[in-house]
Amino acid sequence: MVSLTSLLTYSRRLLPTLKTQNHAFYTKRSFFLPGPFKRVDGRFLGFGRQSSSTAAKAAEKGEDSFLKWFLLLIPATTFGLGTWQVKRRQWKLKLIDDLTRLTTAEPIPLPLDPYEVNNLEYRRVKVRGRYDHSQELYIMPRSPVDPEREAREAGRLSSSAETGANVITPFHCTDLGITILVNRGFVPRKKIRPETRMKGQVEDEVELVGVVRLTENRKPFVPNNDVERNRWHYRDLEAMAQVTGAVPIFIDADYGSTIPGGPIGGQTRVTLRNEHMQYIITWYGLCAATSYMWYAKFIKKI
């Protein structure tokens, strides 16, 4: 009982102290976190909400500014690609002109030095000698060179051209005393075997004009040459020379060397794909479209 009385007495003394401390706590709280205050027009304005709204607007403005300049990279990049294609087109046109000039120039005698020949690719040369038909090689599959048809069918997945092979025949140059390799031209698939075109197997000494070609590297997805079956898929001069005993010099006989009943000459592909104008139109068109979209979103609305 005495203890209970003492506890009640202590509580009465402690209560005013707690009220004083509690009042001080709320005073401090109201000082650091002020509530809404009244404006002149009578409306209440919350300080905390105003600060949050201002920060959100600032963040949003920063994001819009970043997005604005980031999206400007799209028209800038497409403009750069279009300009690069203009330069590529000029380079391609010059290359085509150079090849056309080389393949239409007056033929020169074939040099004896193979190293000198390596600097004459696509140059027209003239030789005189005899074919060795017993060691024919066949590069296949091939289709006859037709620049007009190839231009019409550019971009198609299939071609309407007849497939066959190019006949590569050792040619002994009587004036030079060496044997070279000559691409006599195209034959359809049904005339690949020599016995099917005996009229074209000339035995006499002939003079022909051809275009110097160098060795090729195997391109991706092109099969390896099958030496045992005599099926060649690309020009490997070292391997062809080793099989036939010729020196690694290769020329494409021109169309004038064609013998009735034999391979069709003139199978040098000098036409290069020139689609740069389409790329120029595409890139500059994208640049114009994206530039207008950027202007309409970020400039016009201002």
Coordinates of C-alpha atoms in Angstrom, one line a residue:
M1 CA 0.0 0.0 0.0
V2 CA 2.9 2.3 0.9
S3 CA 4.5 1.4 -2.4
L4 CA 1.4 2.2 -4.4
T5 CA 1.0 5.6 -2.6
S6 CA 4.6 6.4 -3.4
L7 CA 4.1 5.5 -7.1
L8 CA 1.1 7.8 -7.4
T9 CA 3.0 10.6 -5.8
Y10 CA 5.9 10.1 -8.2
S11 CA 3.6 10.0 -11.2
R12 CA 2.0 13.4 -10.2
R13 CA 5.4 14.9 -10.0
L14 CA 6.5 13.4 -13.3
L15 CA 3.5 14.3 -15.4
P16 CA 4.1 18.1 -15.6
T17 CA 7.7 17.3 -16.7
L18 CA 6.5 15.0 -19.5
K19 CA 4.0 17.6 -20.7
T20 CA 6.8 20.2 -20.8
Q21 CA 9.2 17.9 -22.7
N22 CA 6.4 16.8 -25.1
H23 CA 5.5 20.4 -25.9
A24 CA 9.2 21.1 -26.6
F25 CA 9.3 18.0 -29.0
Y26 CA 6.3 19.2 -31.0
T27 CA 7.8 22.7 -31.1
K28 CA 11.0 21.4 -32.6
R29 CA 9.1 19.2 -35.0
S30 CA 7.0 22.0 -36.2
F31 CA 10.2 24.1 -36.7
F32 CA 11.9 21.6 -39.0
L33 CA 8.8 20.4 -40.8
P34 CA 6.5 23.3 -41.1
G35 CA 2.9 22.7 -42.1
P36 CA 0.8 24.5 -44.7
F37 CA 0.6 28.2 -44.5
K38 CA -2.0 30.6 -45.7
R39 CA -1.4 32.9 -48.7
V40 CA -3.0 36.3 -49.3
D41 CA -5.8 34.8 -51.3
G42 CA -6.8 32.5 -48.5
R43 CA -5.4 29.2 -50.0
F44 CA -3.1 26.9 -48.1
L45 CA 0.2 26.1 -49.7
G46 CA 2.3 23.2 -48.6
F47 CA 6.0 23.8 -48.5
G48 CA 7.0 20.2 -48.7
R49 CA 4.9 19.5 -51.8
Q50 CA 6.2 22.5 -53.6
S51 CA 9.8 21.4 -53.1
S52 CA 9.1 17.9 -54.5
S53 CA 7.3 19.3 -57.5
T54 CA 10.2 21.6 -58.3
A55 CA 12.7 18.8 -58.1
A56 CA 10.6 16.6 -60.4
K57 CA 10.3 19.3 -62.9
A58 CA 14.1 19.9 -62.9
A59 CA 14.8 16.2 -63.3
E60 CA 12.3 16.0 -66.2
K61 CA 13.9 19.0 -67.8
G62 CA 17.3 17.4 -67.6
E63 CA 16.0 14.1 -69.1
D64 CA 14.4 16.0 -72.0
S65 CA 17.6 17.9 -72.7
F66 CA 19.6 14.7 -72.8
L67 CA 17.1 13.0 -75.1
K68 CA 17.0 16.0 -77.3
W69 CA 20.7 16.0 -78.1
F70 CA 21.0 12.2 -78.1
L71 CA 18.3 11.8 -80.8
L72 CA 20.2 14.4 -82.9
L73 CA 22.8 11.7 -83.4
I74 CA 20.5 9.9 -85.7
P75 CA 20.2 12.5 -88.5
A76 CA 23.9 13.4 -88.0
T77 CA 25.0 9.7 -88.4
T78 CA 22.8 9.1 -91.5
F79 CA 24.2 12.3 -93.1
G80 CA 27.7 11.1 -92.5
L81 CA 26.9 7.7 -94.0
G82 CA 25.3 9.4 -97.1
T83 CA 28.4 11.5 -97.6
W84 CA 30.7 8.4 -97.2
Q85 CA 28.7 6.7 -100.0
V86 CA 29.2 9.7 -102.3
K87 CA 32.9 9.2 -101.9
R88 CA 32.6 5.5 -102.4
R89 CA 30.7 6.0 -105.6
Q90 CA 33.4 8.3 -107.0
W91 CA 36.0 5.7 -106.1
K92 CA 33.9 2.9 -107.7
L93 CA 33.4 4.9 -110.9
K94 CA 37.1 5.6 -111.2
L95 CA 37.9 1.9 -110.7
I96 CA 35.4 0.9 -113.4
D97 CA 36.9 3.4 -115.8
D98 CA 40.4 2.1 -115.1
L99 CA 39.3 -1.5 -115.7
T100 CA 37.5 -0.6 -118.9
R101 CA 40.6 1.3 -120.2
L102 CA 42.9 -1.7 -119.4
T103 CA 40.6 -4.3 -121.0
T104 CA 40.2 -2.2 -124.2
A105 CA 43.7 -1.0 -124.7
E106 CA 46.0 -2.3 -127.4
P107 CA 47.5 -5.7 -126.5
I108 CA 51.1 -5.9 -125.6
P109 CA 53.4 -8.9 -125.9
L110 CA 53.2 -11.2 -122.8
P111 CA 56.3 -10.6 -120.6
L112 CA 58.4 -13.6 -119.8
D113 CA 59.0 -12.7 -116.2
P114 CA 56.2 -13.8 -113.9
Y115 CA 56.9 -11.0 -111.4
E116 CA 56.3 -8.4 -114.2
V117 CA 53.1 -10.2 -115.1
N118 CA 51.8 -9.7 -111.6
N119 CA 51.7 -6.0 -112.2
L120 CA 49.6 -6.4 -115.4
E121 CA 46.2 -7.7 -114.1
Y122 CA 43.4 -6.9 -116.5
R123 CA 46.0 -5.8 -119.1
R124 CA 45.5 -7.2 -122.6
V125 CA 48.4 -9.3 -123.9
K126 CA 49.0 -11.3 -127.1
V127 CA 50.6 -14.7 -127.3
R128 CA 51.2 -17.3 -130.0
G129 CA 51.3 -21.1 -129.6
R130 CA 49.4 -24.4 -129.3
Y131 CA 46.8 -25.8 -126.9
D132 CA 47.3 -29.0 -124.9
H133 CA 43.8 -30.3 -124.8
S134 CA 44.8 -33.4 -122.9
Q135 CA 45.1 -31.5 -119.6
E136 CA 42.0 -29.4 -119.5
L137 CA 40.8 -28.0 -116.2
Y138 CA 37.2 -27.0 -115.4
I139 CA 36.2 -24.1 -113.1
M140 CA 32.5 -24.7 -112.2
P141 CA 29.8 -23.8 -111.8
R142 CA 29.9 -20.8 -114.1
S143 CA 27.5 -18.8 -116.2
P144 CA 28.4 -16.9 -119.3
V145 CA 29.4 -13.2 -118.9
D146 CA 26.5 -11.0 -119.9
P147 CA 26.7 -7.5 -118.4
E148 CA 23.3 -6.4 -119.5
R149 CA 21.6 -9.5 -118.1
E150 CA 23.6 -9.2 -114.8
A151 CA 22.5 -5.6 -114.5
R152 CA 18.8 -6.6 -114.9
E153 CA 19.0 -9.4 -112.4
A154 CA 21.0 -7.5 -109.8
G155 CA 19.7 -8.2 -106.3
R156 CA 17.7 -11.3 -107.3
L157 CA 18.2 -14.6 -105.5
S158 CA 18.2 -16.6 -108.7
S159 CA 19.5 -16.2 -112.2
S160 CA 18.1 -17.2 -115.5
A161 CA 21.5 -17.9 -117.0
E162 CA 22.6 -21.3 -118.2
T163 CA 25.2 -22.9 -116.0
G164 CA 28.3 -24.7 -117.1
A165 CA 32.1 -24.4 -116.7
N166 CA 35.1 -22.4 -117.9
V167 CA 37.6 -24.5 -119.7
I168 CA 41.2 -23.9 -118.7
T169 CA 43.8 -25.3 -121.1
P170 CA 47.6 -25.3 -121.0
F171 CA 49.0 -23.2 -123.8
H172 CA 52.6 -23.6 -125.0
C173 CA 53.9 -20.2 -126.2
T174 CA 56.2 -21.0 -129.1
D175 CA 57.8 -17.6 -129.1
L176 CA 58.5 -17.5 -125.3
G177 CA 59.2 -21.2 -124.8
I178 CA 56.9 -21.5 -121.8
T179 CA 53.5 -23.0 -121.1
I180 CA 50.8 -20.8 -119.5
L181 CA 47.2 -21.4 -118.6
V182 CA 44.4 -20.0 -120.8
N183 CA 40.8 -19.7 -120.0
R184 CA 39.3 -20.5 -123.4
G185 CA 35.8 -19.6 -122.2
F186 CA 32.4 -20.9 -121.3
V187 CA 30.8 -24.2 -122.2
P188 CA 27.4 -25.4 -121.1
R189 CA 27.1 -28.3 -118.8
K190 CA 26.2 -30.8 -121.6
K191 CA 29.5 -29.9 -123.4
I192 CA 32.0 -30.0 -120.6
R193 CA 33.5 -33.3 -121.9
P194 CA 35.9 -32.7 -124.7
E195 CA 34.4 -35.4 -127.0
T196 CA 31.2 -33.4 -127.2
R197 CA 32.9 -30.4 -128.8
M198 CA 35.6 -31.9 -131.0
K199 CA 35.2 -29.2 -133.7
G200 CA 36.5 -26.6 -131.2
Q201 CA 39.6 -28.6 -130.2
V202 CA 42.0 -26.8 -132.5
E203 CA 45.4 -28.4 -133.0
D204 CA 47.1 -25.8 -135.1
E205 CA 49.2 -23.0 -133.9
V206 CA 47.1 -19.9 -133.1
E207 CA 47.6 -16.4 -132.0
L208 CA 45.2 -15.1 -129.4
V209 CA 44.7 -12.0 -127.2
G210 CA 43.8 -12.3 -123.6
V211 CA 43.5 -10.5 -120.3
V212 CA 45.9 -11.2 -117.5
R213 CA 44.4 -12.6 -114.3
L214 CA 46.0 -13.3 -111.0
T215 CA 45.4 -16.0 -108.5
E216 CA 42.3 -16.0 -106.3
N217 CA 41.8 -16.6 -102.6
R218 CA 38.9 -18.9 -101.6
K219 CA 35.9 -16.8 -100.6
P220 CA 33.6 -17.7 -97.7
F221 CA 31.1 -20.5 -98.5
V222 CA 33.0 -21.4 -101.7
P223 CA 34.0 -25.1 -101.7
N224 CA 37.6 -26.2 -101.8
N225 CA 39.0 -27.2 -105.2
D226 CA 38.8 -30.9 -105.9
V227 CA 42.0 -31.7 -107.7
E228 CA 41.3 -35.4 -108.0
R229 CA 38.0 -35.0 -109.7
N230 CA 39.2 -32.0 -111.7
R231 CA 36.5 -29.7 -110.2
W232 CA 37.8 -26.2 -109.5
H233 CA 35.8 -23.5 -107.9
Y234 CA 38.3 -20.7 -107.8
R235 CA 41.5 -19.7 -109.6
D236 CA 44.4 -21.2 -107.6
L237 CA 47.3 -20.6 -110.0
E238 CA 49.9 -22.5 -107.9
A239 CA 47.8 -25.7 -107.7
M240 CA 46.8 -25.5 -111.4
A241 CA 50.4 -24.9 -112.5
Q242 CA 51.5 -27.9 -110.4
V243 CA 48.9 -30.2 -111.9
T244 CA 49.5 -29.2 -115.6
G245 CA 53.3 -28.4 -115.4
A246 CA 52.7 -24.8 -116.6
V247 CA 54.1 -21.6 -115.1
P248 CA 51.6 -19.7 -112.9
I249 CA 50.6 -17.3 -115.6
F250 CA 46.9 -17.1 -116.4
I251 CA 45.0 -15.2 -119.1
D252 CA 41.3 -15.0 -120.1
A253 CA 41.1 -15.4 -123.9
D254 CA 39.0 -12.6 -125.5
Y255 CA 35.8 -13.1 -127.5
G256 CA 37.7 -12.9 -130.8
S257 CA 39.6 -16.1 -129.9
T258 CA 36.3 -18.1 -130.0
I259 CA 36.5 -21.1 -132.3
P260 CA 33.1 -22.4 -133.7
G261 CA 32.1 -25.4 -131.7
G262 CA 34.5 -24.6 -128.9
P263 CA 34.3 -22.5 -125.7
I264 CA 33.0 -19.0 -125.9
G265 CA 35.7 -16.5 -125.0
G266 CA 35.5 -13.1 -123.4
Q267 CA 34.6 -14.4 -119.9
T268 CA 36.5 -11.6 -118.0
R269 CA 34.1 -10.0 -115.6
V270 CA 35.0 -6.3 -115.6
T271 CA 31.7 -5.0 -114.4
L272 CA 31.6 -4.1 -110.8
R273 CA 28.5 -3.7 -108.7
N274 CA 27.8 0.0 -108.4
E275 CA 24.8 0.4 -106.1
H276 CA 26.1 3.4 -104.2
M277 CA 23.5 5.8 -105.6
Q278 CA 20.8 3.7 -104.0
Y279 CA 22.6 3.9 -100.7
I280 CA 23.1 7.7 -101.1
I281 CA 19.4 8.2 -101.6
T282 CA 18.5 5.9 -98.7
W283 CA 20.9 7.6 -96.2
Y284 CA 20.1 11.1 -97.2
G285 CA 16.4 10.3 -97.2
L286 CA 16.6 9.0 -93.6
C287 CA 18.6 12.0 -92.6
A288 CA 15.9 14.4 -94.0
A289 CA 13.1 12.4 -92.3
T290 CA 14.7 12.1 -88.9
S291 CA 15.8 15.8 -89.0
Y292 CA 12.2 16.9 -89.6
M293 CA 11.0 14.7 -86.8
W294 CA 13.6 16.1 -84.4
Y295 CA 12.7 19.6 -85.4
A296 CA 8.9 19.0 -85.0
K297 CA 9.4 17.6 -81.5
F298 CA 12.0 19.8 -80.0
I299 CA 12.1 23.1 -81.9
K300 CA 8.7 23.7 -83.6
K301 CA 6.7 23.3 -80.4
I302 CA 8.8 26.0 -78.7

